[in-house]
Coordinates of C-alpha atoms and ligand atoms in Angstrom, one line a residue:
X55 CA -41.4 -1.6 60.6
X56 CA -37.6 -2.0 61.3
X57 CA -36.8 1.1 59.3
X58 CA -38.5 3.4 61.5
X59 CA -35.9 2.6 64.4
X60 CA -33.4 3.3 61.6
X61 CA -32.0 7.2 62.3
X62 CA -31.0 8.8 59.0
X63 CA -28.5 11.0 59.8
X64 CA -27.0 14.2 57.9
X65 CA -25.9 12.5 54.3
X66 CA -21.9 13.1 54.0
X67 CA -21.3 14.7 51.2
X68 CA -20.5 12.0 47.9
X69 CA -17.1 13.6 46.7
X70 CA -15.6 13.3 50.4
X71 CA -16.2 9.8 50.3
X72 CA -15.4 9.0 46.2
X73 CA -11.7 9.8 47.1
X74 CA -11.6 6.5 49.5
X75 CA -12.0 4.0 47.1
X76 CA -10.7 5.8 43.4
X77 CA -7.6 6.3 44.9
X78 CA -7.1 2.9 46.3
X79 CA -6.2 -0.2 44.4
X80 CA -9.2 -1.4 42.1
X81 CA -12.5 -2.4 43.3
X82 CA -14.1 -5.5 43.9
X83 CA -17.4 -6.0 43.9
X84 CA -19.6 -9.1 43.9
X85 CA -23.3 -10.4 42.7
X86 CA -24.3 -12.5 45.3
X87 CA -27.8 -14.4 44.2
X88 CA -29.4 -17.2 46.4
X89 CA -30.7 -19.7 43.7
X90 CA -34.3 -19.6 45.4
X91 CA -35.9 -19.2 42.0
X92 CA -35.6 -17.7 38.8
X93 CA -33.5 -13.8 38.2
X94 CA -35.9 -11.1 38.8
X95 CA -36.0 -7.5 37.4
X96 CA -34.3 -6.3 40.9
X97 CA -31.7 -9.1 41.0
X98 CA -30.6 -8.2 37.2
X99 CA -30.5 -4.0 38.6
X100 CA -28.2 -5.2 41.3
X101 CA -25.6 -7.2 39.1
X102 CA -25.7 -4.5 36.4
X103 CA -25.0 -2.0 38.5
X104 CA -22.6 -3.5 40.0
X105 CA -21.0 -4.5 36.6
X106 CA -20.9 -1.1 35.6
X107 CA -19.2 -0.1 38.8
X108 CA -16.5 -2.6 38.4
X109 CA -16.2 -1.7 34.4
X110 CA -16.3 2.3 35.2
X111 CA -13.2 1.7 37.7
X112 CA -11.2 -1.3 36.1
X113 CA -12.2 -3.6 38.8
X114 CA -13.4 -6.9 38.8
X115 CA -17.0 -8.4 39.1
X116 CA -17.5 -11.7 41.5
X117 CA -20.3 -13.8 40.8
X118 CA -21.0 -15.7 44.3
X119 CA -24.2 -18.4 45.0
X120 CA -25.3 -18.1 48.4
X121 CA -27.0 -21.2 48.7
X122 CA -26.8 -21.8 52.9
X123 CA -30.2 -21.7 53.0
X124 CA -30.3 -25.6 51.3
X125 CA -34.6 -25.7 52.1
X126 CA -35.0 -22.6 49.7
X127 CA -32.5 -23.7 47.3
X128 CA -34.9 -24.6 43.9
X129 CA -33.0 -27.2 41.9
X130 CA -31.4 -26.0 38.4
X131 CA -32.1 -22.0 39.6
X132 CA -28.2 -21.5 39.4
X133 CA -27.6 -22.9 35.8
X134 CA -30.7 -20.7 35.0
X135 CA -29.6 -17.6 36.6
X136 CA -26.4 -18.1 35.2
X137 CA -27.8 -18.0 31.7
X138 CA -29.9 -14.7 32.7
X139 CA -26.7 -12.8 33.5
X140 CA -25.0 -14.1 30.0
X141 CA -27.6 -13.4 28.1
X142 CA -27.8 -9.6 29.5
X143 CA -24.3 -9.1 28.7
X144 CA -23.5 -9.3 32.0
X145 CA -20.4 -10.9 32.5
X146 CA -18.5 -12.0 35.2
X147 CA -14.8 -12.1 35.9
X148 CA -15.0 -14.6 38.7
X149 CA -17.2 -17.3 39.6
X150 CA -18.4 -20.9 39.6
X151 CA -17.6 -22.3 35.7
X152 CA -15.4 -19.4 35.4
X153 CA -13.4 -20.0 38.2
X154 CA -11.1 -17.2 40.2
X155 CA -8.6 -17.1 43.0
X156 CA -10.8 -17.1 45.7
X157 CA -12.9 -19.8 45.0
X158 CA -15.2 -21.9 45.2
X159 CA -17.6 -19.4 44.4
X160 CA -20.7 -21.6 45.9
X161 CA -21.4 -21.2 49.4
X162 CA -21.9 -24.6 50.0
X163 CA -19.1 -25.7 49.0
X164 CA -17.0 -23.4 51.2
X165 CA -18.2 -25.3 54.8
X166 CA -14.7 -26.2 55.9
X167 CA -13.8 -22.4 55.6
X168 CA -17.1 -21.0 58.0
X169 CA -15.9 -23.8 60.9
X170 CA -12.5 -22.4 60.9
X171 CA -13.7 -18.7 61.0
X172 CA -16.6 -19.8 63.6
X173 CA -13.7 -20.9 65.8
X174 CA -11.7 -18.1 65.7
X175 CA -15.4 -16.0 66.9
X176 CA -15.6 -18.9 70.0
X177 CA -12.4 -18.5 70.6
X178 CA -12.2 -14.7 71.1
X179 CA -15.6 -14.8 73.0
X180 CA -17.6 -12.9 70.2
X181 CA -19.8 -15.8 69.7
X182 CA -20.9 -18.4 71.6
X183 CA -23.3 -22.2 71.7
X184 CA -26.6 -21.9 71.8
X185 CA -28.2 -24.9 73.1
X186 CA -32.0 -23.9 73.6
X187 CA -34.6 -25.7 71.8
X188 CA -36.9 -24.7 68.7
X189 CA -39.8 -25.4 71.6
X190 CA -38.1 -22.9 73.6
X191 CA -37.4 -20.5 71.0
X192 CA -41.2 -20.7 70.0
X193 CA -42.5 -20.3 73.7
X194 CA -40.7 -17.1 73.6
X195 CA -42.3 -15.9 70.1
X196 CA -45.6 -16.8 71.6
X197 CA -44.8 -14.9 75.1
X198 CA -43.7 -11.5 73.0
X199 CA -46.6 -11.9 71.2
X200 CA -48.9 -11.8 74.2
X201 CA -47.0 -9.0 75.8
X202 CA -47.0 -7.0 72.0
X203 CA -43.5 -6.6 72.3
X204 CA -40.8 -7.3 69.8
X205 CA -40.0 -11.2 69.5
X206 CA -36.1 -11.6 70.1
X207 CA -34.0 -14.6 71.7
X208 CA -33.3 -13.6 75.3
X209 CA -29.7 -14.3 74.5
X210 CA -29.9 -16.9 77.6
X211 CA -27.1 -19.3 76.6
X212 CA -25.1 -16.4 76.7
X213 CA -24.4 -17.0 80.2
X214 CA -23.6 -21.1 80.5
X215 CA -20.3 -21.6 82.1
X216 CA -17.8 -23.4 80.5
X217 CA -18.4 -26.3 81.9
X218 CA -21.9 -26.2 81.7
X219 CA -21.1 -26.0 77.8
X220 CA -19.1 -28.8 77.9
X221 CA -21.5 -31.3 79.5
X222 CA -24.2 -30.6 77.4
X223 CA -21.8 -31.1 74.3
X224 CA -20.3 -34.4 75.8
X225 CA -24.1 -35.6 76.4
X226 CA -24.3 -35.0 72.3
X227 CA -27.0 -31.9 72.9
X228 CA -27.8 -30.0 69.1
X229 CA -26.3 -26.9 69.4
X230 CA -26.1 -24.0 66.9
X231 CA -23.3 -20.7 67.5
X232 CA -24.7 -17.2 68.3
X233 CA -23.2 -14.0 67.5
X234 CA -22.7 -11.6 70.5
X235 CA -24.5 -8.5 69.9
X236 CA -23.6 -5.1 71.5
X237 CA -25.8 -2.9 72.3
X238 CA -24.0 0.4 70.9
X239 CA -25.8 2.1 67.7
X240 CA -23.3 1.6 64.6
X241 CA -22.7 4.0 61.8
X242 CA -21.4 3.3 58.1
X243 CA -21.6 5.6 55.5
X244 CA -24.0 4.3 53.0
X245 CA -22.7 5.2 49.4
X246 CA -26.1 5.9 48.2
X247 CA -28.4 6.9 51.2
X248 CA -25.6 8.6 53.3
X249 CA -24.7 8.3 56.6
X250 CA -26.9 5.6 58.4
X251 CA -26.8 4.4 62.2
X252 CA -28.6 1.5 63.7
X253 CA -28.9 0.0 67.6
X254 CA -29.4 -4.5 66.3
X255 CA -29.7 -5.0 69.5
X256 CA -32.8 -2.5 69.8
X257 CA -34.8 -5.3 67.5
X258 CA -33.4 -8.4 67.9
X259 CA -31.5 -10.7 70.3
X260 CA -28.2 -12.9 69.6
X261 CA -28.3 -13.7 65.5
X262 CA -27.1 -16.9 64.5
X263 CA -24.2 -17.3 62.8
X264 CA -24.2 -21.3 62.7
X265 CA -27.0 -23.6 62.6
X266 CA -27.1 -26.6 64.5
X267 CA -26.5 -28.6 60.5
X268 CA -23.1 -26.9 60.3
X269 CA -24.3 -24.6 57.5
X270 CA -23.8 -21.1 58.4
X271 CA -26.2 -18.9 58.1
X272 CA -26.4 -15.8 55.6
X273 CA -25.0 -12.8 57.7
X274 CA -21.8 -15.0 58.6
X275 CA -21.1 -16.4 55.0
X276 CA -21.5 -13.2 53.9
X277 CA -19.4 -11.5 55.9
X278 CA -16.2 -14.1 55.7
X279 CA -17.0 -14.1 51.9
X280 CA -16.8 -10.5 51.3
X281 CA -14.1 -10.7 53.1
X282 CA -11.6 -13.5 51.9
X283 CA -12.8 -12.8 48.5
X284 CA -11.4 -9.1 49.0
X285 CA -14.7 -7.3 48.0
X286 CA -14.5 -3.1 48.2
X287 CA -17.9 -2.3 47.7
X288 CA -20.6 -4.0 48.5
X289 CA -23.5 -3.0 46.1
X290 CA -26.9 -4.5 46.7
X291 CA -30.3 -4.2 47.1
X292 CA -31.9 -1.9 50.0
X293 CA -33.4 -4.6 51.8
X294 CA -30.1 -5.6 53.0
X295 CA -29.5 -2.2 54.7
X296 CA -31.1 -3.5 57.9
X297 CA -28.6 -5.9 57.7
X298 CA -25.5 -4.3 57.6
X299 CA -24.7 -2.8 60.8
X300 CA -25.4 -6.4 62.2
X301 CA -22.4 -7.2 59.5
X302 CA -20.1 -4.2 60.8
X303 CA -20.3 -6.0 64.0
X304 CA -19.7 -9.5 62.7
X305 CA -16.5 -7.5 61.0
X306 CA -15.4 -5.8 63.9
X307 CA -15.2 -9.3 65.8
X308 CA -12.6 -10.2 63.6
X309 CA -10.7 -7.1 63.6
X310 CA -11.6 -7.0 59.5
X311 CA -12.2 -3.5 57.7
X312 CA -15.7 -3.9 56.6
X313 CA -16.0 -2.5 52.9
X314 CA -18.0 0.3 51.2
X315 CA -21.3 -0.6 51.4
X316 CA -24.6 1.0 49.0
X317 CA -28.0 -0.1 49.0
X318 CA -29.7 0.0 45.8
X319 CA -33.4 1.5 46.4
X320 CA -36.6 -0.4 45.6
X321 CA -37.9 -1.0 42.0
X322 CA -41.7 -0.7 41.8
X323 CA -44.3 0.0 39.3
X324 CA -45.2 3.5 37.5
X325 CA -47.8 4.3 40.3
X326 CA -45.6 3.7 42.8
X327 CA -46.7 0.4 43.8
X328 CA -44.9 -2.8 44.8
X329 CA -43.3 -4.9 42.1
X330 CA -45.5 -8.5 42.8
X331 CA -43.4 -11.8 42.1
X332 CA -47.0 -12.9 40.9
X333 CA -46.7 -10.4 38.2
X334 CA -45.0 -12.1 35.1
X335 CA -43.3 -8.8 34.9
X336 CA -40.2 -9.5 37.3
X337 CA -38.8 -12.5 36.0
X338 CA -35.8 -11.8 33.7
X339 CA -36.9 -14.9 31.3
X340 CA -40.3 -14.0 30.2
X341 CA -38.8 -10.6 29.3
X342 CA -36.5 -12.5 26.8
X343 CA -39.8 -14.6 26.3
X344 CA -41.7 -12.1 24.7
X345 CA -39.2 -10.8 22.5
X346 CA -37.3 -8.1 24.5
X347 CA -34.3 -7.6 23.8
X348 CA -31.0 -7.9 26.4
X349 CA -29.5 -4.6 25.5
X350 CA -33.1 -3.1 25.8
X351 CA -33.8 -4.5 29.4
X352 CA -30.5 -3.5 30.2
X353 CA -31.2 0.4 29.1
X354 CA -34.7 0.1 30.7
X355 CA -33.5 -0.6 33.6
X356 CA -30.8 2.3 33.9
X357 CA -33.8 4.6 32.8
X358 CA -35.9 4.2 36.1
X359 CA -32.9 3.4 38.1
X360 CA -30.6 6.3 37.9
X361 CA -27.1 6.8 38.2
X362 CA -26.9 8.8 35.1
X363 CA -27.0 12.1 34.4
X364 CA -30.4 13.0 32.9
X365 CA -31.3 15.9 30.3
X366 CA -34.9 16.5 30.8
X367 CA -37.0 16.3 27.3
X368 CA -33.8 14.8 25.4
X369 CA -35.2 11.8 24.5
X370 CA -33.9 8.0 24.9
X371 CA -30.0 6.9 23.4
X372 CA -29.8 3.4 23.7
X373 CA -26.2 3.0 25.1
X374 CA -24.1 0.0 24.5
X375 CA -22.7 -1.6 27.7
X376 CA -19.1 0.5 27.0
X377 CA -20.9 3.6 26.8
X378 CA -23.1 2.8 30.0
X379 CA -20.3 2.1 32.2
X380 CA -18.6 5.6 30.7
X381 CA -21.6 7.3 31.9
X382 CA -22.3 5.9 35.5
X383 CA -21.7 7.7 38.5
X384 CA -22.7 5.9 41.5
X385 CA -23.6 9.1 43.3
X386 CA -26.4 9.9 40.3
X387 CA -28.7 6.8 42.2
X388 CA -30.9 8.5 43.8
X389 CA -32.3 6.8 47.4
X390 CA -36.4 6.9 46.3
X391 CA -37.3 3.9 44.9
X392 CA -36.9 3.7 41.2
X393 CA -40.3 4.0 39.4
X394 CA -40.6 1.6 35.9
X395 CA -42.4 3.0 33.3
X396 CA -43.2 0.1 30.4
X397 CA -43.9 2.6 27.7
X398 CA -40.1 3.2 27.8
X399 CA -39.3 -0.4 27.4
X400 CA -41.0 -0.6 24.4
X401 CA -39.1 2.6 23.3
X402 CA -35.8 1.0 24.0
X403 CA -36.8 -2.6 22.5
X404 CA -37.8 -0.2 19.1
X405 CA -34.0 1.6 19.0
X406 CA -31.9 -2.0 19.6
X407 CA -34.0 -3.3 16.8
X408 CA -33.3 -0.7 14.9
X409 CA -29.7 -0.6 15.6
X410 CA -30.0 -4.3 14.5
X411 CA -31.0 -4.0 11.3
X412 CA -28.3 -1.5 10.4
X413 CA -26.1 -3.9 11.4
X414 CA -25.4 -6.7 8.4
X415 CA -25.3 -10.0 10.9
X416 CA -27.4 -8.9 13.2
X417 CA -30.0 -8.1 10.4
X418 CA -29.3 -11.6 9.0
X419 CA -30.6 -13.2 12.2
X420 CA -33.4 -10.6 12.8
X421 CA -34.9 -12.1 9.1
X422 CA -34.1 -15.9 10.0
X423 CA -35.7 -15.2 13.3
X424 CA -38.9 -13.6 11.6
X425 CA -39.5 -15.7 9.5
X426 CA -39.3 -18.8 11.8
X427 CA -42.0 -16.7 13.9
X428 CA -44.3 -16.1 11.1
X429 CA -43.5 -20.1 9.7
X430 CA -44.5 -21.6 13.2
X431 CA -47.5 -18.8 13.7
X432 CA -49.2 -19.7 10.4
X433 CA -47.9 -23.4 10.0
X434 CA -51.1 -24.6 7.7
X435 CA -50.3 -21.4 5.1
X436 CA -48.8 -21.0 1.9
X437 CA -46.4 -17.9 3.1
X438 CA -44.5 -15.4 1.5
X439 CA -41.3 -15.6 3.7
X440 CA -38.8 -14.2 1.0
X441 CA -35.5 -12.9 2.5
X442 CA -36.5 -9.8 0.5
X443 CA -40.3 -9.2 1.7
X444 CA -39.1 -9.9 5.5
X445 CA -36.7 -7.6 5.4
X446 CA -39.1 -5.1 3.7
X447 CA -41.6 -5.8 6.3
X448 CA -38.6 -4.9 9.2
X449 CA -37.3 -1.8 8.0
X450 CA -41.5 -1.4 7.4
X451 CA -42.3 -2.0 11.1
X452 CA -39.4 -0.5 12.9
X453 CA -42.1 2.9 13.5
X454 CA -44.8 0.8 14.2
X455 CA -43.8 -2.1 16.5
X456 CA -41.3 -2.8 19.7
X457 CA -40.9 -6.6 19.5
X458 CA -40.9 -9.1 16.1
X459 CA -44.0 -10.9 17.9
X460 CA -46.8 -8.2 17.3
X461 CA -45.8 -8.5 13.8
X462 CA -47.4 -12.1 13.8
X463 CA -50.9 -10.7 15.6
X464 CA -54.4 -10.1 14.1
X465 CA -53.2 -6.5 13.3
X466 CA -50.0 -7.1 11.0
X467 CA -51.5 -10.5 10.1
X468 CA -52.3 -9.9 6.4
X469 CA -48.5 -8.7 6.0
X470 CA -47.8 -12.9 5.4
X471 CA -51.5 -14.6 4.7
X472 CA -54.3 -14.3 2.4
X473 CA -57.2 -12.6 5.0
X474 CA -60.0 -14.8 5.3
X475 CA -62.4 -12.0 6.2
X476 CA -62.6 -9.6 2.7
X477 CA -66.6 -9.0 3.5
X478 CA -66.2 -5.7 5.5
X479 CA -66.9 -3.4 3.0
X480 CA -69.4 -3.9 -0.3
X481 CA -66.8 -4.7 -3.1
X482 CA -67.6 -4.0 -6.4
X483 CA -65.8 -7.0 -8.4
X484 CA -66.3 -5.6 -11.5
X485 CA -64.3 -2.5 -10.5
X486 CA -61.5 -4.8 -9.3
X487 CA -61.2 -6.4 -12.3
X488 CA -60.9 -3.6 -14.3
X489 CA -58.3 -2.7 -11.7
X490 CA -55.8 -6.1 -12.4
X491 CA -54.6 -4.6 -15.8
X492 CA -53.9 -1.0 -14.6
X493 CA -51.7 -2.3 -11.3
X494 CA -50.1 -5.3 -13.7
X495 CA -49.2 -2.6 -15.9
X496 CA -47.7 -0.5 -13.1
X497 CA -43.3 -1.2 -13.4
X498 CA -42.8 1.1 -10.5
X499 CA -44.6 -0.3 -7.7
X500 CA -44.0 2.1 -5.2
X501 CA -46.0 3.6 -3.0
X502 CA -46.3 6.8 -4.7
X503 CA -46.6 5.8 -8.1
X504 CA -49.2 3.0 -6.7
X505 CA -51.4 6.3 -5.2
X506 CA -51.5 8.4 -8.0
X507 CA -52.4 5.7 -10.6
X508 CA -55.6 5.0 -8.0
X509 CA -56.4 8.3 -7.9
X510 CA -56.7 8.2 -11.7
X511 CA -58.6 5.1 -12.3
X512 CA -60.9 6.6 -9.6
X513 CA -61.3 9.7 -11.7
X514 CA -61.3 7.6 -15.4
X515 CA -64.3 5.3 -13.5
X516 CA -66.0 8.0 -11.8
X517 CA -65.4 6.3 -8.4
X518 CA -65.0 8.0 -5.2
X519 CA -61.2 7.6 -4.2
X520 CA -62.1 6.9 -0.3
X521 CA -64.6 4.2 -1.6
X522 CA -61.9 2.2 -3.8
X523 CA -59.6 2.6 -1.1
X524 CA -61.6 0.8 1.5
X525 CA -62.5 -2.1 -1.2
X526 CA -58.9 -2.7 -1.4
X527 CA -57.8 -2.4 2.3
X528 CA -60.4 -5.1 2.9
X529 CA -59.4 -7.5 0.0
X530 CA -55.7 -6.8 0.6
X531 CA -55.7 -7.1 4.7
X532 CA -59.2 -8.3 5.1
X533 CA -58.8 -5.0 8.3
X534 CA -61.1 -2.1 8.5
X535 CA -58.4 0.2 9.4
X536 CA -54.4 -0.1 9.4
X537 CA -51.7 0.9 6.9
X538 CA -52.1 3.6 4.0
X539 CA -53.4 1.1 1.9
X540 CA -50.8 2.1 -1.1
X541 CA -48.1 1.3 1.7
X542 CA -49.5 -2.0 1.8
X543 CA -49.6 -2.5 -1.2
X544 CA -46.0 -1.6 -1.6
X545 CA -45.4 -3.7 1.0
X546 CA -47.3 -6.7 -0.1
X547 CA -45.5 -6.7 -3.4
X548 CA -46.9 -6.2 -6.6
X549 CA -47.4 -9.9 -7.3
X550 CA -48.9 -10.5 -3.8
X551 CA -51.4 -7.6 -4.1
X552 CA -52.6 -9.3 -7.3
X553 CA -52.9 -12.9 -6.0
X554 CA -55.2 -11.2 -2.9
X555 CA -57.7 -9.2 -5.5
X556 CA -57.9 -12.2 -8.1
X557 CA -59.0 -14.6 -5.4
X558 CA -61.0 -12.5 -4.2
X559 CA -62.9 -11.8 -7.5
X560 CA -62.9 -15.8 -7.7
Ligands
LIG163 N1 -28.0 -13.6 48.9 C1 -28.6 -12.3 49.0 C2 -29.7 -12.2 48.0 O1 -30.0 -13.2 47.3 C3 -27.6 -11.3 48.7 C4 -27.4 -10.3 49.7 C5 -26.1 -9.5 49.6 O2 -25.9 -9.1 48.4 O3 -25.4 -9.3 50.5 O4 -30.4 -11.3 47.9

């Protein structure tokens, strides 16, 4: 409802604004997560985008936990989020465990630094006590909701003398620090929307910039952070673009140069719908739970969120995290919200797999993490987990699948187990047996040769070819439909193949 009071004014062109910050010194920029919770699909956009801005330009990326908020705070979310970025390939250049100049990198941690810039606001008469009670803030909540206008503090402490101040702060009264507001419409020049101006004062009353527990709130740490911690560009999501002229302000009050500022636009689904937190399909972790890869994620996510420049109909490159931060341009991201589409994930997951197994180690651990998969899936069975046939079975699957777990699912089942379920089509055992000597006899046992030497048994038995073919698919996979069944044979093995079509015949 706030946007609507938000007037979009004529976008200034990108390249008269590029020159401010490529010609200065290099940029900051900063990831600033609240551990609330676990690192969603959004939260990973924001700190890759920023990453690649800071790698593009030479500059450096801050990792910063805004934890002010201490009854939101969920206990072991930063360790966790922490792990999310690292295992993206998202690495920081400063923060908590890495350390940096401008540390500590945890807003809590930083409370001694918010009281001495809080006193230089009550000092220059920018901010100011606040000493009216949560009963009076709710009475006035209540009263805007009776009159349908827009609930906002009536900024009434504004107005206590000084020594009215100081008696109700010698008589111990809680007090928290409000920001003055002025009522003048602000403008900044939003790196991604283009040029924005916004009235706070329109919407809300005097924010507060301390509460009465002596943690500051977000707007303030935000602002002295960015600040002491010399950040250039502030890069987030666009939920925070409400926010920023409120932060101009808060800048201005100090006599600080705000910096750049870009909102990132909204993620949501194919149809244009809102991304749920209810949906398992936000949180970074069950991503790397099912079997998706970081480098996949990563490439996903550039897909639907822009900032690259796009031939239609060429197809999807996986990029490498060098060749992404070649590519980005900051003034590619468009301002609509950035639409997912799953289909490509799977696309992506299906290259970086493939690009693994071309690569020597990374093949190594592709096998050893297969066969763990198929060892804990089928845990009662005597398996074939052969360094050779699960690496056949990879370079087999690389068309077919987009993550090593499907590979372990009713459908590719019978590539590591004996089926239990041959009695989909009437077998003719007889036939089969006269069939052991001809594929024992078989020294290349390749797909090819395995076809043609069917065919010909078919013909020297006067058999329909189909008809042997779906005898075998069912002894061999135990499926009605699925893989040439040559190519699973092939892929089975020779030895394997005969093991299936003698028990069978048992
Ligand atoms: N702490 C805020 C969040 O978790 C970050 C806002 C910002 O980047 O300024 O979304």
């Amino acid at each position: 409802m706030l946007y609507t009071t938000m007037k979009l004014l004529t976008p200034i062109p990108y390249f008269m604004l590029t020159h401010r910050y490529l010609t200065s010194k290099t940029p900051r920029v900063r990831f600033a997560p609240s551990p609330t919770g676990y690192l969603h699909l959004g939260g990973l956009r924001t700190a890759l985008y920023n990453k690649l801005f800071a790698k593009s330009h030479k500059g450096s990326l801050i990792l910063r936990i805004e934890d002010t908020d201490q009854t939101r705070k969920v206990e072991g979310s930063i360790n966790a989020l922490i792990q999310d970025l690292q295992w993206a390939g998202i690495q920081c250049d400063e923060g908590p465990s890495i350390g940096g100049q401008c540390g500590p990198y945890i807003q809590s941690e930083r409370l001694d630094i918010y009281q001495k810039y809080i006193s230089k606001l009550l000092d220059n008469g920018t901010a100011y006590r606040c000493f009216c009670t949560e009963r009076r803030l709710n009475l006035l909540r209540r009263d805007a909701m009776r009159t349908h206008s827009i609930p906002k503090y009536d900024n009434r402490c504004r107005n206590l003398s000084f020594g009215e101040v100081m008696e109700k702060l010698n008589a111990g009264t809680p007090n928290c620090i409000r920001f003055k507001l002025s009522s003048e419409c602000q403008f900044f020049e939003d790196l991604i929307f283009g040029g924005i101006a916004y009235d706070v004062s329109i919407n809300e009353g005097d924010p507060v910039l301390m509460k009465s527990d002596g943690f500051p709130t977000y707007h303030f740490a935000n602002v002295v952070d960015d600040h002491l911690m010399g950040i250039s560009h502030v890069l987030r999501g666009v939920e925070w673009q409400i926010s920023t002229t409120k932060h101009i302000l808060i800048y201005k009050a100090f006599g600080w140069k705000p910096p750049e500022f870009g909102h990132l636009p909204l993620i949501v689904n194919a149809d244009g719908t809102k991304l749920s937190k209810r949906q398992s399909d936000v949180k970074v972790e069950d991503y790397r739970r099912k079997g998706v890869y970081p480098l996949a994620l990563v490439n996903y996510i550039t897909l639907s969120g822009g900032g690259f420049d796009h031939v239609p109909g060429a197809g999807i490159r996986l990029k490498s995290m060098d060749d992404l931060a070649e590519e980005f341009q900051l003034r590619k991201i468009s301002s609509h919200p950035s639409r997912l589409n799953a289909d490509l994930l799977d696309e992506c997951n299906k290259l970086e797999m493939r690009r693994r197994l071309r690569d020597e180690n990374e093949c190594r651990a592709l096998v050893a993490t297969l066969q763990q998969l198929v060892k804990c899936s089928y845990p009662k069975e005597k398996l074939n987990v052969s360094q050779e046939h699960v690496k056949g079975v990879l370079e087999w699957a690389t068309a077919r699948i987009s993550r090593l777990e499907d590979l372990v699912t009713d459908k590719y089942g019978f590539l590591w187990i004996l089926p239990s379920n041959s009695d989909l089509a009437e077998i003719n055992k007889d036939l089969l047996e006269k069939l052991i000597p001809v594929l024992e006899s078989l020294s290349n046992y390749d797909q090819i040769h395995i076809k043609q030497n069917l065919r010909d048994f078919c013909t020297e038995n006067n058999v329909k070819f189909p008809i042997l073919m779906k005898m075998l698919r069912s002894v061999l996979s135990g499926l009605a439909e699925g893989p040439g069944v040559a190519e699973m044979m092939q892929l089975l093995g020779k030895q394997q193949s005969l093991l299936r079509i003698k028990a069978f015949i048992k």
